Tab-separated table of C-alpha atoms and ligand atoms in Angstrom:
chain	number	residue	atom	x	y	z
T	230	MET	CA	0.169	-0.020	0.241
T	231	ILE	CA	1.043	3.150	-0.671
T	232	LEU	CA	1.002	6.220	0.782
T	233	VAL	CA	0.255	9.821	-0.475
T	234	THR	CA	0.649	12.996	0.485
T	235	GLY	CA	-1.555	15.485	-0.791
T	236	GLY	CA	-3.676	13.116	-2.679
T	237	ALA	CA	-6.134	15.195	-3.628
T	238	GLY	CA	-3.639	18.325	-5.365
T	239	PHE	CA	-2.871	19.115	-8.402
T	240	ILE	CA	0.274	17.197	-8.335
T	241	GLY	CA	-0.818	14.359	-6.549
T	242	SER	CA	-4.336	13.669	-7.777
T	243	HIS	CA	-2.773	12.665	-11.246
T	244	THR	CA	-0.666	10.820	-9.678
T	245	CYS	CA	-3.707	8.887	-8.650
T	246	VAL	CA	-4.858	7.549	-11.442
T	247	GLU	CA	-1.749	6.917	-12.784
T	248	LEU	CA	-1.134	4.298	-9.153
T	249	SER	CA	-4.446	3.223	-10.087
T	250	ASP	CA	-3.914	1.631	-13.046
T	251	ALA	CA	-0.319	-0.221	-12.729
T	252	GLY	CA	-2.521	-1.412	-9.887
T	253	PHE	CA	-1.271	-0.043	-6.520
T	254	ASP	CA	-3.825	0.407	-3.816
T	255	PHE	CA	-3.076	3.532	-1.831
T	256	VAL	CA	-4.302	5.902	0.543
T	257	ILE	CA	-4.451	9.502	0.346
T	258	VAL	CA	-4.081	11.862	3.584
T	259	ASP	CA	-4.646	15.056	3.158
T	260	ASN	CA	-6.009	18.265	5.292
T	261	PHE	CA	-7.663	19.669	1.795
T	262	THR	CA	-5.985	23.558	2.474
T	263	ASN	CA	-5.317	23.479	-1.260
T	264	SER	CA	-7.754	20.855	-2.972
T	265	SER	CA	-11.235	20.326	-2.874
T	266	LYS	CA	-12.704	17.459	-0.737
T	267	GLU	CA	-14.790	16.357	-3.919
T	268	MET	CA	-11.073	15.589	-6.051
T	269	ILE	CA	-11.489	12.187	-4.026
T	270	ASP	CA	-15.204	11.154	-5.352
T	271	ARG	CA	-13.450	12.438	-8.324
T	272	LEU	CA	-11.309	10.344	-8.499
T	273	GLY	CA	-13.047	7.381	-8.405
T	274	SER	CA	-15.368	7.891	-10.860
T	275	ILE	CA	-11.674	8.307	-13.257
T	276	THR	CA	-10.676	5.314	-11.947
T	277	GLY	CA	-13.972	2.719	-10.940
T	278	LYS	CA	-13.158	1.991	-7.427
T	279	ARG	CA	-13.100	3.191	-3.969
T	280	ILE	CA	-10.340	6.031	-3.060
T	281	LYS	CA	-9.142	5.366	0.430
T	282	SER	CA	-8.457	8.594	2.292
T	283	VAL	CA	-8.118	10.397	5.667
T	284	THR	CA	-8.526	13.839	6.810
T	285	ALA	CA	-5.196	15.215	8.159
T	286	ASP	CA	-2.816	18.150	8.788
T	287	VAL	CA	0.952	15.456	8.172
T	288	ARG	CA	2.371	17.831	10.575
T	289	ASP	CA	0.279	15.695	13.356
T	290	LYS	CA	2.124	13.265	13.835
T	291	ASP	CA	-0.506	10.955	15.832
T	292	ALA	CA	-2.684	10.363	12.549
T	293	VAL	CA	0.396	9.911	10.229
T	294	SER	CA	1.027	7.900	12.447
T	295	ASP	CA	-2.504	5.806	13.563
T	296	ILE	CA	-3.014	5.518	8.953
T	297	PHE	CA	0.832	3.501	9.959
T	298	SER	CA	-1.138	1.906	12.293
T	299	LYS	CA	-3.910	0.442	10.428
T	300	PHE	CA	-3.056	0.647	6.561
T	301	ASP	CA	0.397	-2.120	5.503
T	302	ILE	CA	2.399	0.862	3.711
T	303	ASP	CA	5.803	0.289	1.776
T	304	ALA	CA	6.327	3.382	0.348
T	305	VAL	CA	5.215	6.331	0.697
T	306	ILE	CA	5.322	9.189	-2.063
T	307	HIS	CA	5.196	13.014	-0.219
T	308	PHE	CA	3.678	16.045	-2.771
T	309	ALA	CA	2.020	17.383	0.963
T	310	GLY	CA	3.026	21.378	1.537
T	311	TYR	CA	2.592	24.774	0.326
T	312	LYS	CA	3.821	25.904	-3.485
T	313	ALA	CA	3.374	29.855	-4.203
T	314	VAL	CA	6.292	31.171	-4.428
T	315	GLY	CA	4.946	35.329	-3.768
T	316	GLU	CA	2.994	34.167	-1.133
T	317	SER	CA	6.525	32.223	0.673
T	318	VAL	CA	8.084	36.134	0.082
T	319	SER	CA	5.554	37.252	2.946
T	320	ALA	CA	4.565	34.549	4.753
T	321	PRO	CA	8.051	32.614	5.565
T	322	LEU	CA	7.625	30.854	8.523
T	323	SER	CA	5.137	29.226	7.434
T	324	TYR	CA	6.177	27.958	4.539
T	325	TYR	CA	8.687	27.338	6.634
T	326	ARG	CA	6.825	25.408	8.771
T	327	ASN	CA	4.628	23.805	6.725
T	328	ASN	CA	6.503	22.454	4.094
T	329	ILE	CA	9.483	21.371	6.679
T	330	ASP	CA	7.779	20.496	9.275
T	331	CYS	CA	5.528	17.891	6.759
T	332	THR	CA	8.928	16.136	5.448
T	333	LEU	CA	9.988	16.008	9.561
T	334	THR	CA	6.672	14.123	10.772
T	335	LEU	CA	6.425	11.789	8.361
T	336	CYS	CA	9.979	10.635	8.381
T	337	GLU	CA	10.097	10.378	12.406
T	338	VAL	CA	6.652	8.225	11.583
T	339	MET	CA	8.143	6.238	9.126
T	340	SER	CA	10.850	6.061	11.031
T	341	GLU	CA	9.226	4.372	13.783
T	342	HIS	CA	7.092	1.823	11.771
T	343	ASN	CA	10.381	0.549	9.174
T	344	VAL	CA	8.741	2.394	6.054
T	345	LYS	CA	11.764	3.518	4.094
T	346	LYS	CA	11.406	4.097	0.698
T	347	LEU	CA	9.873	8.178	-0.315
T	348	ILE	CA	9.879	9.900	-3.204
T	349	PHE	CA	9.723	13.251	-2.235
T	350	SER	CA	8.639	16.983	-4.858
T	351	SER	CA	11.017	18.538	-5.485
T	352	SER	CA	11.714	21.586	-7.544
T	353	ALA	CA	14.176	23.218	-10.794
T	354	THR	CA	13.489	26.346	-8.170
T	355	VAL	CA	16.775	24.690	-6.634
T	356	TYR	CA	18.442	25.419	-8.798
T	357	ARG	CA	20.203	28.507	-8.738
T	358	SER	CA	19.280	30.867	-12.055
T	359	ASP	CA	23.189	31.116	-13.823
T	360	ASN	CA	23.599	27.369	-14.238
T	361	LYS	CA	23.858	26.667	-17.806
T	362	MET	CA	21.116	25.176	-19.653
T	363	PRO	CA	20.177	22.950	-20.012
T	364	VAL	CA	20.699	21.957	-16.328
T	365	ASP	CA	22.274	18.446	-14.736
T	366	GLU	CA	21.458	17.664	-11.622
T	367	ASN	CA	24.511	17.872	-10.314
T	368	ALA	CA	24.317	21.480	-11.910
T	369	ALA	CA	24.956	24.328	-8.243
T	370	LEU	CA	22.598	24.068	-5.979
T	371	GLY	CA	20.959	27.715	-4.309
T	372	CYS	CA	17.304	29.545	-4.474
T	373	THR	CA	15.614	32.613	-4.351
T	374	ASN	CA	12.604	32.583	-1.829
T	375	PRO	CA	11.881	30.821	0.932
T	376	TYR	CA	9.574	28.027	-1.007
T	377	GLY	CA	12.501	27.400	-2.932
T	378	TRP	CA	15.380	27.734	0.781
T	379	SER	CA	12.228	24.555	1.804
T	380	LYS	CA	12.994	22.196	-0.657
T	381	PHE	CA	16.330	22.703	-0.862
T	382	MET	CA	16.617	22.083	3.449
T	383	ILE	CA	14.118	19.301	2.969
T	384	GLU	CA	16.488	17.360	-0.355
T	385	GLN	CA	19.271	18.250	1.744
T	386	MET	CA	17.851	16.540	5.205
T	387	LEU	CA	16.662	13.856	2.999
T	388	ARG	CA	20.600	13.244	2.198
T	389	ASP	CA	21.429	13.381	5.939
T	390	LEU	CA	18.813	10.726	6.933
T	391	TYR	CA	20.089	8.541	4.431
T	392	ALA	CA	23.506	9.365	5.445
T	393	SER	CA	22.442	7.759	8.977
T	394	ASP	CA	20.928	4.961	7.899
T	395	ASN	CA	21.906	3.481	4.462
T	396	LYS	CA	18.634	1.273	4.456
T	397	TRP	CA	16.598	4.610	3.029
T	398	SER	CA	15.734	4.691	-0.522
T	399	ILE	CA	14.737	8.643	-1.775
T	400	ALA	CA	14.452	9.845	-4.808
T	401	LEU	CA	14.179	13.432	-5.123
T	402	LEU	CA	12.360	13.972	-7.763
T	403	ARG	CA	13.033	17.733	-9.632
T	404	TYR	CA	9.615	19.240	-11.294
T	405	PHE	CA	9.817	21.984	-13.963
T	406	ASN	CA	6.569	23.936	-14.929
T	407	PRO	CA	3.648	20.837	-14.267
T	408	ILE	CA	0.701	22.853	-16.523
T	409	GLY	CA	-2.152	21.077	-17.852
T	410	ALA	CA	-5.261	18.754	-16.501
T	411	HIS	CA	-6.862	14.278	-17.156
T	412	SER	CA	-7.555	14.100	-20.266
T	413	SER	CA	-11.004	13.685	-18.418
T	414	GLY	CA	-10.977	17.209	-17.252
T	415	MET	CA	-12.280	15.984	-13.451
T	416	ILE	CA	-8.909	17.063	-11.868
T	417	GLY	CA	-7.068	19.788	-12.908
T	418	GLU	CA	-5.009	22.503	-10.809
T	419	LEU	CA	-7.200	24.829	-8.776
T	420	PRO	CA	-5.186	28.260	-8.287
T	421	SER	CA	-6.829	29.647	-5.041
T	422	GLY	CA	-6.814	33.602	-6.316
T	423	THR	CA	-5.167	34.878	-9.246
T	424	PRO	CA	-3.048	32.836	-10.229
T	425	ASN	CA	0.689	33.809	-10.310
T	426	ASN	CA	1.770	30.470	-12.237
T	427	LEU	CA	1.436	31.427	-16.580
T	428	MET	CA	-0.743	28.054	-17.968
T	429	PRO	CA	-3.777	28.469	-15.506
T	430	TYR	CA	-3.309	32.840	-15.885
T	431	ILE	CA	-4.102	32.528	-19.711
T	432	THR	CA	-6.864	29.797	-19.753
T	433	GLN	CA	-8.804	32.568	-17.019
T	434	VAL	CA	-8.203	35.084	-19.678
T	435	VAL	CA	-9.695	32.763	-22.043
T	436	SER	CA	-12.159	31.826	-19.598
T	437	GLY	CA	-13.582	35.195	-18.639
T	438	LYS	CA	-11.778	34.944	-15.109
T	439	LEU	CA	-9.187	38.393	-16.607
T	440	GLU	CA	-8.626	40.873	-19.255
T	441	LYS	CA	-5.645	39.956	-20.534
T	442	LEU	CA	-2.181	37.960	-19.830
T	443	HIS	CA	0.528	39.855	-18.932
T	444	VAL	CA	3.424	39.083	-20.636
T	445	PHE	CA	6.630	39.885	-17.975
T	446	GLY	CA	9.013	40.998	-19.873
T	447	ASP	CA	10.796	40.862	-24.002
T	448	ASP	CA	13.951	41.548	-23.076
T	449	TYR	CA	14.843	38.605	-22.456
T	450	PRO	CA	18.339	36.720	-24.075
T	451	THR	CA	15.716	33.861	-25.446
T	452	ILE	CA	14.994	33.197	-28.510
T	453	ASP	CA	11.987	36.229	-29.173
T	454	GLY	CA	12.598	38.122	-25.528
T	455	THR	CA	10.278	36.485	-22.925
T	456	GLY	CA	10.695	33.545	-20.516
T	457	VAL	CA	11.812	30.607	-21.849
T	458	ARG	CA	10.383	27.517	-19.398
T	459	ASP	CA	10.003	23.243	-19.764
T	460	TYR	CA	6.727	22.835	-19.383
T	461	ILE	CA	5.589	19.818	-19.110
T	462	HIS	CA	2.382	17.374	-18.852
T	463	VAL	CA	1.231	17.277	-15.185
T	464	VAL	CA	0.008	13.565	-16.933
T	465	ASP	CA	4.189	12.308	-17.597
T	466	LEU	CA	4.913	13.791	-14.511
T	467	ALA	CA	2.239	11.594	-13.051
T	468	LYS	CA	3.576	8.839	-14.633
T	469	GLY	CA	7.278	9.678	-13.152
T	470	HIS	CA	6.398	8.626	-9.684
T	471	ILE	CA	5.597	5.542	-10.911
T	472	SER	CA	8.457	4.522	-12.893
T	473	ALA	CA	10.458	6.313	-9.276
T	474	LEU	CA	8.264	4.141	-7.298
T	475	ARG	CA	9.898	0.687	-8.881
T	476	TYR	CA	13.531	2.085	-9.256
T	477	ILE	CA	13.157	3.268	-4.917
T	478	ASN	CA	11.495	-0.362	-4.696
T	479	ASP	CA	14.496	-2.637	-4.430
T	480	LYS	CA	17.309	-0.759	-4.453
T	481	SER	CA	18.874	2.202	-1.391
T	482	GLY	CA	19.724	5.419	-1.874
T	483	VAL	CA	18.860	8.866	-2.660
T	484	GLU	CA	18.545	10.033	-5.384
T	485	ALA	CA	18.212	13.743	-6.945
T	486	VAL	CA	15.973	13.289	-10.719
T	487	ASN	CA	14.621	15.707	-12.767
T	488	LEU	CA	12.083	15.832	-14.684
T	489	GLY	CA	10.397	18.004	-17.408
T	490	THR	CA	11.093	17.479	-20.649
T	491	GLY	CA	14.201	18.961	-21.615
T	492	ARG	CA	12.560	21.856	-24.341
T	493	GLY	CA	12.079	24.895	-23.788
T	494	TYR	CA	9.064	27.348	-25.388
T	495	SER	CA	8.622	30.549	-24.889
T	496	VAL	CA	6.055	32.773	-23.117
T	497	LEU	CA	5.379	33.599	-26.528
T	498	GLU	CA	5.508	30.131	-28.046
T	499	ILE	CA	2.973	28.541	-25.190
T	500	ILE	CA	-0.095	32.001	-26.560
T	501	HIS	CA	0.872	30.147	-29.987
T	502	ALA	CA	0.050	26.890	-29.346
T	503	PHE	CA	-2.798	27.951	-26.701
T	504	GLU	CA	-4.222	29.005	-29.053
T	505	LYS	CA	-3.540	27.171	-31.523
T	506	ALA	CA	-5.112	24.210	-29.548
T	507	THR	CA	-8.159	25.816	-28.707
T	508	GLY	CA	-8.781	28.619	-31.601
T	509	GLU	CA	-9.331	30.497	-28.860
T	510	LYS	CA	-7.836	34.000	-29.072
T	511	ILE	CA	-5.255	35.517	-26.103
T	512	PRO	CA	-5.995	39.172	-25.317
T	513	TYR	CA	-1.678	40.121	-24.019
T	514	VAL	CA	0.012	42.779	-23.299
T	515	ILE	CA	4.190	43.264	-22.562
T	516	ASP	CA	5.138	44.216	-19.098
T	517	LYS	CA	7.732	44.636	-17.210
T	518	ARG	CA	10.606	41.754	-16.223
T	519	ARG	CA	8.985	39.941	-12.626
T	520	ASP	CA	10.308	40.060	-9.427
T	521	GLY	CA	13.628	36.825	-9.600
T	522	ASP	CA	12.458	35.535	-12.878
T	523	THR	CA	15.467	33.827	-14.719
T	524	ALA	CA	15.295	33.931	-18.491
T	525	ALA	CA	15.039	31.063	-19.038
T	526	CYS	CA	14.763	27.147	-17.394
T	527	PHE	CA	15.030	23.736	-18.576
T	528	ALA	CA	16.065	20.461	-18.359
T	529	LYS	CA	18.627	18.122	-19.001
T	530	VAL	CA	16.230	14.477	-19.515
T	531	GLY	CA	19.337	11.600	-18.961
T	532	LYS	CA	19.047	10.551	-16.057
T	533	ALA	CA	15.617	9.645	-15.244
T	534	LYS	CA	15.235	8.283	-18.461
T	535	GLU	CA	18.450	6.223	-17.428
T	536	LEU	CA	17.813	5.438	-13.427
T	537	LEU	CA	13.616	5.310	-14.284
T	538	GLY	CA	13.620	4.644	-17.661
T	539	TRP	CA	11.376	7.057	-18.236
T	540	GLU	CA	10.774	10.258	-20.782
T	541	ALA	CA	8.043	12.365	-21.188
T	542	ASN	CA	5.858	12.171	-24.471
T	543	LEU	CA	3.065	14.211	-23.985
T	544	GLU	CA	3.290	17.280	-26.268
T	545	ILE	CA	2.856	20.776	-25.688
T	546	ASN	CA	-0.319	20.441	-27.958
T	547	LYS	CA	-2.444	18.245	-25.613
T	548	MET	CA	-0.903	20.074	-22.489
T	549	CYS	CA	-3.275	23.052	-24.406
T	550	GLU	CA	-6.098	20.707	-24.771
T	551	ASP	CA	-6.563	20.137	-21.663
T	552	ALA	CA	-5.489	23.158	-19.316
T	553	TYR	CA	-7.872	24.358	-21.927
T	554	ARG	CA	-10.932	21.399	-21.097
T	555	TRP	CA	-9.659	21.806	-17.609
T	556	GLU	CA	-11.038	24.717	-17.227
T	557	SER	CA	-14.224	25.365	-19.607
T	558	SER	CA	-15.343	22.655	-17.771
T	559	ASN	CA	-15.254	23.631	-13.842
T	560	SER	CA	-14.799	27.373	-14.004
T	561	ASN	CA	-18.002	28.411	-11.223
W	775	NAD	P1	-1.442	21.752	-4.600
W	775	NAD	O1	-1.439	22.500	-3.504
W	775	NAD	O2	-2.067	21.793	-5.359
W	775	NAD	O3	-1.107	20.033	-3.705
W	775	NAD	C1	-0.126	20.317	-2.117
W	775	NAD	C2	-1.812	19.466	-1.092
W	775	NAD	O4	-1.198	19.103	0.232
W	775	NAD	C3	-3.315	19.753	-0.683
W	775	NAD	O5	-4.611	19.088	-2.062
W	775	NAD	C4	-2.784	20.304	-0.109
W	775	NAD	O6	-4.145	19.766	0.480
W	775	NAD	C5	-1.577	19.541	0.679
W	775	NAD	N1	-1.512	20.042	2.087
W	775	NAD	C6	-0.769	21.096	1.885
W	775	NAD	N2	-0.546	21.089	3.815
W	775	NAD	C7	-1.007	20.171	3.913
W	775	NAD	C8	-0.684	19.544	5.461
W	775	NAD	N3	-0.260	20.057	6.476
W	775	NAD	N4	-0.739	18.589	5.576
W	775	NAD	C9	-2.424	17.295	4.725
W	775	NAD	N5	-2.257	18.184	3.319
W	775	NAD	C10	-1.901	19.496	3.584
W	775	NAD	O7	0.586	21.441	-5.065
W	775	NAD	P2	0.926	20.514	-6.669
W	775	NAD	O8	1.101	21.650	-7.578
W	775	NAD	O9	0.753	19.328	-6.098
W	775	NAD	O10	1.715	20.566	-5.924
W	775	NAD	C11	2.327	19.172	-5.468
W	775	NAD	C12	4.132	18.939	-4.118
W	775	NAD	O11	5.046	19.815	-5.810
W	775	NAD	C13	4.250	20.749	-3.675
W	775	NAD	O12	5.140	19.478	-2.692
W	775	NAD	C14	4.468	21.081	-4.416
W	775	NAD	O13	5.517	21.797	-3.809
W	775	NAD	C15	5.453	20.522	-5.381
W	775	NAD	N6	6.113	21.302	-6.706
W	775	NAD	C16	4.892	21.882	-7.668
W	775	NAD	C17	5.140	22.059	-9.013
W	775	NAD	C18	4.222	23.631	-9.504
W	775	NAD	O14	4.588	24.238	-9.879
W	775	NAD	N7	3.089	22.580	-9.255
W	775	NAD	C19	6.228	22.429	-9.005
W	775	NAD	C20	7.543	22.045	-8.349
W	775	NAD	C21	6.933	21.214	-6.986
W	776	WQD	C1	6.662	30.559	-16.156
W	776	WQD	C2	7.039	31.870	-17.695
W	776	WQD	C3	7.195	33.862	-16.591
W	776	WQD	C4	2.797	34.363	-15.214
W	776	WQD	C5	6.945	28.669	-11.081
W	776	WQD	C6	7.755	28.330	-9.320
W	776	WQD	C7	8.299	26.864	-10.101
W	776	WQD	C8	7.480	25.420	-10.076
W	776	WQD	C9	7.195	26.073	-11.058
W	776	WQD	C10	6.105	25.022	-7.844
W	776	WQD	C11	8.156	33.175	-16.626
W	776	WQD	C12	5.802	34.588	-18.036
W	776	WQD	C13	3.869	34.134	-16.337
W	776	WQD	C14	2.216	35.550	-16.091
W	776	WQD	C15	4.280	36.317	-17.550
W	776	WQD	N1	6.456	25.487	-8.979
W	776	WQD	N2	4.134	34.643	-16.772
W	776	WQD	N3	3.309	35.779	-16.544
W	776	WQD	O1	8.290	31.154	-12.632
W	776	WQD	O2	8.716	28.968	-14.068
W	776	WQD	O3	8.466	28.747	-12.279
W	776	WQD	O4	6.273	27.076	-10.592
W	776	WQD	O5	7.873	24.506	-7.311
W	776	WQD	O6	9.065	26.768	-8.377
W	776	WQD	O7	9.634	29.599	-9.727
W	776	WQD	O8	6.576	29.485	-13.370
W	776	WQD	O9	4.571	30.065	-14.584
W	776	WQD	O10	4.610	31.139	-12.586
W	776	WQD	O11	6.148	31.436	-14.773
W	776	WQD	O12	4.720	36.053	-18.819
W	776	WQD	O13	1.058	35.920	-15.082
W	776	WQD	O14	5.776	33.143	-17.380
W	776	WQD	O15	7.212	35.571	-16.499
W	776	WQD	O16	8.824	32.921	-18.030
W	776	WQD	P1	7.872	29.847	-13.160
W	776	WQD	P2	5.922	30.241	-14.364
C-alpha cells in the first residue's frame, strides 16, 4: 500500500490515477488547505474504485502514526506542502513550518514503522538561476525565495537521513513546470485567488475571469525576448512517480532526478500554441520583468531515462488542450 500525502492536490490527484492504473493500492492523506474534498469523489469516478482517504494534517504525528498502524504502508509519495513562491516571500515562517514540519513528522513516523521508501516532490527552483541550460542534476543549487529554500533544506535533510541509515531509498524528484490536466476534465489545478503561474492565468483570461495576460518582460536573451520554461504535462509527470516507485523499491540510496521534457518554450510560443490548440484568442500586453524570474530554465533529462526508464511523451498541443478543457468544464 502506498501513502500519498497531498493526494487531493494538482500533481497528487493525477499520480493517484496513474497508481490505480498501474495496479497499486493507495491511501491519501490531505488536510484540503489547497484542494477540495470533491477531488476524492472524482478520483473514484475516474478510477472506478473506492478511494481510501484520511483528512489530517501531515504535521499531526498521532494522526500520521494512526495511518501507518491502520494500513500496511510500503512506500510514501510526499506531495503535501505549500507551493506559492510569492506567498512564501510574505509568509516565510508559514512556508518553512508547513513544508519542513510535514517532512520531519512524516519521516519520523516512517522510521518508527520501519518504512524507508520515499518519493519527495522537489522542484527545479532549487537550481541556481545562473546555471547553463539545460540543467542537469549536478548543477549548482541555490534559491531566491523561502519556498525554494524549503525544498533545498528538505533535500539536504533527506540526504542526511540516508547518511545516518542507508536502508532508506529516496527519490528527490525535481519537477519543472507542470501544466495540463487529466483528459477527462475532472481533475486539474485549483489556483486560489488570481493565478501566479502562466497556464492557469491564460485559461482564466480565456474563460473571461481575467481581462488579459501580462507577459513579464520581452527583453530576455531568449528566442523572442520572453521567458523560456520546460512545461511538462501533469500526466507525464504523474507517470514519472510510478517509474520512481519501481526504481526505489529494490535498492537503497538517495537520488535527485529532473522530471521535465528537456524542451523550453517561450511565453509567446505558449500563447501561440494555446491559440492553435483551442481556437481561442489570448489578449496580452507586454509588461515589465517579474522580480525573481530568470530568462530560461529547462532540464537535462538523461538521468530520468537512464535510472527510471521514464521520459515525457505528451506534446505542448495536448498540454494546452487539456488545460483548456479543465478550465472550461470547471470555471465555476
Ligand atoms: P497542491 O497545492 O495542488 O497540492 C498540495 C496538497 O497538499 C494540497 O491538496 C494541500 O491541501 C495538501 N497539503 C498542504 N499542506 C498540508 C498539510 N500540512 N497536511 C496535509 N495536506 C497538506 O500542489 P501541487 O501543485 O500538486 O504540488 C505538489 C507538490 O509538488 C508540492 O510539494 C509542491 O511544492 C511540489 N511542486 C509543485 C510544482 C508546481 O508547479 N505545481 C512544481 C515543483 C514542485
Ligand atoms: C512561467 C513563465 C513568467 C505568469 C514557478 C515556480 C517554480 C515551480 C513552477 C514550484 C515565466 C511568465 C507568468 C504571467 C508571464 N513551482 N509569466 N505572465 O516562474 O517558471 O515557476 O512555478 O516548485 O518554483 O517559481 O512559472 O508559470 O509562474 O512562469 O509572462 O502572468 O511565464 O515570467 O517566464 P515559473 P510561471
